[in-house]
CSV table of C-alpha atoms in Angstrom, one decimal:
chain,number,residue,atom,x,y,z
A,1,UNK,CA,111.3,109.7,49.6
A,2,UNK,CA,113.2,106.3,48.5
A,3,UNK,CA,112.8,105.3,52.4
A,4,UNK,CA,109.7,106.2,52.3
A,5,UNK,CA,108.4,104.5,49.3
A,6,UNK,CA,110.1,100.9,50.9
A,7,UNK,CA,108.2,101.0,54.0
A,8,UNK,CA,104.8,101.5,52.2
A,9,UNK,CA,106.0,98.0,49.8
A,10,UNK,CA,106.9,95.8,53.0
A,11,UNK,CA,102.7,95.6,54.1
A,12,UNK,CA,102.2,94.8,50.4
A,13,UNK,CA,105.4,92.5,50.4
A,14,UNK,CA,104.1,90.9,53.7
A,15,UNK,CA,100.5,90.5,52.2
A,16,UNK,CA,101.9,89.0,48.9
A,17,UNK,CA,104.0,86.3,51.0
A,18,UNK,CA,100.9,85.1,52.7
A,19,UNK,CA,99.0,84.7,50.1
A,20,UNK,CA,101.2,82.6,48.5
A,21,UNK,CA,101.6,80.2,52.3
A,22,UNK,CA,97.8,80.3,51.8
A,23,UNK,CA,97.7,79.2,48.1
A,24,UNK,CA,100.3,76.4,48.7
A,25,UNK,CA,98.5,75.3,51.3
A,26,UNK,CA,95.0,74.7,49.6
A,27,UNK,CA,96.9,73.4,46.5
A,28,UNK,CA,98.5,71.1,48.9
A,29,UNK,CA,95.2,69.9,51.0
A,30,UNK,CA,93.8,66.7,49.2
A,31,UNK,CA,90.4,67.2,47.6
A,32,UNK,CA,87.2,66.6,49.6
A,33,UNK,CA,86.0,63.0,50.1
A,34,UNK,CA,82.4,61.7,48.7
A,35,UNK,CA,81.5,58.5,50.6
A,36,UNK,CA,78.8,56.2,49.6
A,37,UNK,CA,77.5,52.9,50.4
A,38,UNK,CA,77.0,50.6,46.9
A,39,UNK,CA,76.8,47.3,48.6
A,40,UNK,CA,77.1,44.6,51.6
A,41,UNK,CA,80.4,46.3,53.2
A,42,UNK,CA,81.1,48.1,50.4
A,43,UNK,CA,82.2,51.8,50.2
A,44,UNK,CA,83.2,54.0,47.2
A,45,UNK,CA,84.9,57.3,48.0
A,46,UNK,CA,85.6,59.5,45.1
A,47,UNK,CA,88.4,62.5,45.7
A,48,UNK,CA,90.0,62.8,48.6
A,49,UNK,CA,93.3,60.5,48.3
A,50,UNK,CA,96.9,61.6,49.4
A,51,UNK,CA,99.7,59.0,50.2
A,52,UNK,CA,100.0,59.1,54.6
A,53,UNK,CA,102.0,57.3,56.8
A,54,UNK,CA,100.3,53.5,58.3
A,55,UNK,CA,100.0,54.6,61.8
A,56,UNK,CA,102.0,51.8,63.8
A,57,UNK,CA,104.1,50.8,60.8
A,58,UNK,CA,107.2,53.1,60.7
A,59,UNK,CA,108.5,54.5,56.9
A,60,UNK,CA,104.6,52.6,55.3
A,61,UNK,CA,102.3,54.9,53.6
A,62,UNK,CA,99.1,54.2,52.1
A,63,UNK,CA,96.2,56.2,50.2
A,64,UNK,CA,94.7,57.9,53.7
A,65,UNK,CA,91.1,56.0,52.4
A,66,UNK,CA,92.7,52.8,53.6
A,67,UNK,CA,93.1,53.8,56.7
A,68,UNK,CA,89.6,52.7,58.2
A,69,UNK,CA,90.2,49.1,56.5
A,70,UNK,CA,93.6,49.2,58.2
A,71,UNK,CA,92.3,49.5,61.2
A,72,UNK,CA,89.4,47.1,61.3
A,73,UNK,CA,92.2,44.6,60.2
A,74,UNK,CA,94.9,45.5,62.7
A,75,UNK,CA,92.5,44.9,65.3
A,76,UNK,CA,91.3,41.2,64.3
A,77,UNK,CA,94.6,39.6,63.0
A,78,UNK,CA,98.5,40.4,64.5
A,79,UNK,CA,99.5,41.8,61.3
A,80,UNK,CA,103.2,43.1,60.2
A,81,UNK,CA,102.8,45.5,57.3
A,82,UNK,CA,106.0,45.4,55.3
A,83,UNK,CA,105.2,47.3,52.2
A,84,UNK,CA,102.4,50.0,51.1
A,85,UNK,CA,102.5,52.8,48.9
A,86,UNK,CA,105.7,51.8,46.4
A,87,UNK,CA,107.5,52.5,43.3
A,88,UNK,CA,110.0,49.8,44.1
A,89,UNK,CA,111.0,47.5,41.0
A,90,UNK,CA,110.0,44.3,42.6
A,91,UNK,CA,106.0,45.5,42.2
A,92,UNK,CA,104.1,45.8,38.9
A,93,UNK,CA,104.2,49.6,38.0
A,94,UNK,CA,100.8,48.2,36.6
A,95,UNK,CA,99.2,46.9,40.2
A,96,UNK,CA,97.9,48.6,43.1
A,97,UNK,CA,101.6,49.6,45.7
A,98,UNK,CA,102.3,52.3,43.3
A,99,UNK,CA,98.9,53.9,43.7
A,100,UNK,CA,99.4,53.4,47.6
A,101,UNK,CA,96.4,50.7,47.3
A,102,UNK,CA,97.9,47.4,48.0
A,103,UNK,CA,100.1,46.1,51.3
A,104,UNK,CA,102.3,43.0,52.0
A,105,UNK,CA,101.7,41.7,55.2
A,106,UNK,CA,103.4,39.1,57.8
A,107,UNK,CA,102.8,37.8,61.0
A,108,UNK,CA,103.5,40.2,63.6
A,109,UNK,CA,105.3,37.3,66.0
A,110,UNK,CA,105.9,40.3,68.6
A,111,UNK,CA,102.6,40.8,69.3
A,112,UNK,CA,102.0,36.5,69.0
A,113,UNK,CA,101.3,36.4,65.5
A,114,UNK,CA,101.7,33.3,63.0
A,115,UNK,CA,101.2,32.3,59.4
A,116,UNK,CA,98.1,30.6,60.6
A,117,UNK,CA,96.6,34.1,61.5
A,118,UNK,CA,98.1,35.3,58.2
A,119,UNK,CA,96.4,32.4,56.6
A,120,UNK,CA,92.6,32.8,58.1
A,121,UNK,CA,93.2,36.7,56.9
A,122,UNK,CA,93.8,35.5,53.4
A,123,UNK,CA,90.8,33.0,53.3
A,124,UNK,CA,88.3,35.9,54.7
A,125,UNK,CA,89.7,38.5,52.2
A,126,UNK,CA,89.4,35.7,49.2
A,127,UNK,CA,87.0,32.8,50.0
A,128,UNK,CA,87.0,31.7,46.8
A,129,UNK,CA,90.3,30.5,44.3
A,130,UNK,CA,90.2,34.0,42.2
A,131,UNK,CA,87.2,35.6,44.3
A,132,UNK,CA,88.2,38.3,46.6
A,133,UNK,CA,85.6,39.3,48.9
A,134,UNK,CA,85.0,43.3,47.8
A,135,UNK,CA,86.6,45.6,48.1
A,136,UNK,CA,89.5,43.5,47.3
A,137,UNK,CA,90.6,43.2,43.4
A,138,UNK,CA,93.4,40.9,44.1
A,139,UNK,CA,94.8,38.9,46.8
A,140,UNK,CA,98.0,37.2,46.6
A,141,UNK,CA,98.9,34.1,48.8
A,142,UNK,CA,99.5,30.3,48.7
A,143,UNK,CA,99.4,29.2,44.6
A,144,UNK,CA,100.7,32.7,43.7
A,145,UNK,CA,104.1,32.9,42.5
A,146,UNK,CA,105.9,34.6,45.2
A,147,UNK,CA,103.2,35.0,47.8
A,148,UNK,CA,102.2,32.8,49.9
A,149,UNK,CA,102.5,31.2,53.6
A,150,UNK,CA,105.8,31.8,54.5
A,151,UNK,CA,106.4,35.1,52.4
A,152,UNK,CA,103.9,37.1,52.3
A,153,UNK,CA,100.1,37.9,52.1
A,154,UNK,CA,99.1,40.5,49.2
A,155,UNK,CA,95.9,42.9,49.3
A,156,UNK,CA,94.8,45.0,47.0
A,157,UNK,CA,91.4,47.3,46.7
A,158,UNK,CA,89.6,47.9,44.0
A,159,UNK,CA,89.6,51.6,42.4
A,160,UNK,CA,88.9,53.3,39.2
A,161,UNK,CA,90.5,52.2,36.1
A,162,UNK,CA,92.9,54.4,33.9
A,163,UNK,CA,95.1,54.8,36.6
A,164,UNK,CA,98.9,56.5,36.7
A,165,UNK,CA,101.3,55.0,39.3
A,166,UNK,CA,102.1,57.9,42.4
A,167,UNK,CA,99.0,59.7,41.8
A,168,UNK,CA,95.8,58.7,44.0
A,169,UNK,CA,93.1,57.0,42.4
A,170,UNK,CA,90.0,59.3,41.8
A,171,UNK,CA,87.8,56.6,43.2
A,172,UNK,CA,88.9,53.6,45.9
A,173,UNK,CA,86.3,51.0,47.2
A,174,UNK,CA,86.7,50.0,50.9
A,175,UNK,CA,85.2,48.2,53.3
A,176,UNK,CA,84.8,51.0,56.1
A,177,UNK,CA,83.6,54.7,54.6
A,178,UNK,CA,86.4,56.7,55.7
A,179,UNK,CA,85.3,59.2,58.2
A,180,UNK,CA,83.3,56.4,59.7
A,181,UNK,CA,80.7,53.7,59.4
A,182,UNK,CA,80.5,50.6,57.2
A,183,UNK,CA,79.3,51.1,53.9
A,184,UNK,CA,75.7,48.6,53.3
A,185,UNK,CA,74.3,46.5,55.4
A,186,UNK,CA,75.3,43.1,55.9
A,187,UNK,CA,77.8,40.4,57.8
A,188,UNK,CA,81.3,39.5,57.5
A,189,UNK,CA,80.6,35.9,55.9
A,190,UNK,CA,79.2,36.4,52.9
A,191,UNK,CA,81.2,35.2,49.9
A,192,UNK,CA,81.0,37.3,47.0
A,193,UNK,CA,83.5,39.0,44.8
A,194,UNK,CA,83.1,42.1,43.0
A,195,UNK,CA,81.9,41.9,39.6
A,196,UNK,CA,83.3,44.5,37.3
A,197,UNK,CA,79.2,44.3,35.6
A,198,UNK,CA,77.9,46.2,38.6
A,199,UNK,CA,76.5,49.4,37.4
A,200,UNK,CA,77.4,50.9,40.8
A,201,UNK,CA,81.0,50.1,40.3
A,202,UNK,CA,81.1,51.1,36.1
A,203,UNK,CA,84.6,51.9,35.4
A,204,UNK,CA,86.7,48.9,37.7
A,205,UNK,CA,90.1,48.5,36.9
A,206,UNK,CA,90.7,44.6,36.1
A,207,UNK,CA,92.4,42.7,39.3
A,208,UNK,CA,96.3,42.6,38.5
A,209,UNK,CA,98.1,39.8,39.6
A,210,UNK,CA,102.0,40.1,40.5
A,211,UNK,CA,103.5,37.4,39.9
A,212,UNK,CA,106.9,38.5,40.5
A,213,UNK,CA,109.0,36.9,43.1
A,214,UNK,CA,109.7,39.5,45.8
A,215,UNK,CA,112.7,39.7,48.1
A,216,UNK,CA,112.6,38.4,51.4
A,217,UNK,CA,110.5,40.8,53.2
A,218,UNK,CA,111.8,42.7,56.2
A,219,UNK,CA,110.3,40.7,59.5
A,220,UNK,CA,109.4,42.7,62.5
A,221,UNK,CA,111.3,40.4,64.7
């Protein structure tokens, strides 16, 4: 009877073990993503973020919404990418590397890069002294205390305020809409910043600088 009785449990044992896998697994799949276009290259995705490894840049991660804007860089300028998602001391637990929104980046001198490349990336991504071009909300480089030519470039996107550092932002603005496609209409020259007024963009955190001085970052050559 006893014997009995144990093989009837192991189905139900079996069936309560994999429902479990299955519940860990949806707990553990990142909420679906809701793209839309607000503006001239300009891309808000609500839900959706999970810290993922920078393909081609061993031990980076980044919020996986990046990924499209990582790409369209990577294949314009020889970029090094020398920090992402981070909780290390030497960045603002109040800026965007501990939300997995921000990167360092050098020249990739492997692959023929130099500060000059570096340099034109920086002027694209902020025309204008204290304008970044959306969806940037900060970018750090020559005048900034620690950044610069010769250090590093800093990038951050612009996401929803009321953030907590190592959880993903409920909504990140990008360039590309991830899962493909640019978000509005429009070229790559246009000028203008992202205005925190915008009624399509209600809720912006305020750009952070970091003005901290950073430790010599690790070069890829």
């Amino acid at each position: 009877m006893t014997r009995t009785l144990a093989i009837a449990r192991r189905p139900l044992a079996l069936a309560a073990a994999l429902l479990a896998l299955t519940a860990t697994a949806v707990a553990a799949k990142p909420a679906k993503m809701d793209s839309t276009p607000v503006g001239p290259l300009l891309c808000e995705t609500t839900g959706g973020g999970k810290f993922v490894p920078i393909p081609g840049f061993p031990g980076e991660k980044v919020d996986r919404r990046l990924l499209g804007d990582i790409r369209w860089i990577v294949k314009r300028y020889p970029i090094f990418i020398t920090d992402g998602y981070s909780m290390s001391d030497v960045h603002s637990r109040e800026g965007e590397h501990p939300l997995g929104l921000a990167l360092d980046i050098v020249p990739n001198e492997a692959e023929g890069g130099t500060w000059a490349d570096i340099t034109r990336l920086a002027r694209w991504a902020e025309p204008r002294r204290n304008r970044p071009r959306a969806p940037f909300r900060w970018v750090g480089y020559d005048g900034d205390s620690g950044h610069g030519r010769g250090n590093h470039l800093h990038l951050s996107w612009g996401h929803n305020d009321r953030t907590k550092p190592k959880k993903p932002a409920k909504w990140v603005l990008t360039r590309t809409c991830p899962g493909g496609g640019d978000g509005g209409g429009g070229g790559d020259d246009g000028g203008g910043g992202i205005s925190p007024r915008s009624t399509e963009l209600n809720g912006l955190a305020p750009a952070y600088p970091e003005p901290h001085e950073h430790a010599e970052p690790v070069r890829p050559y």
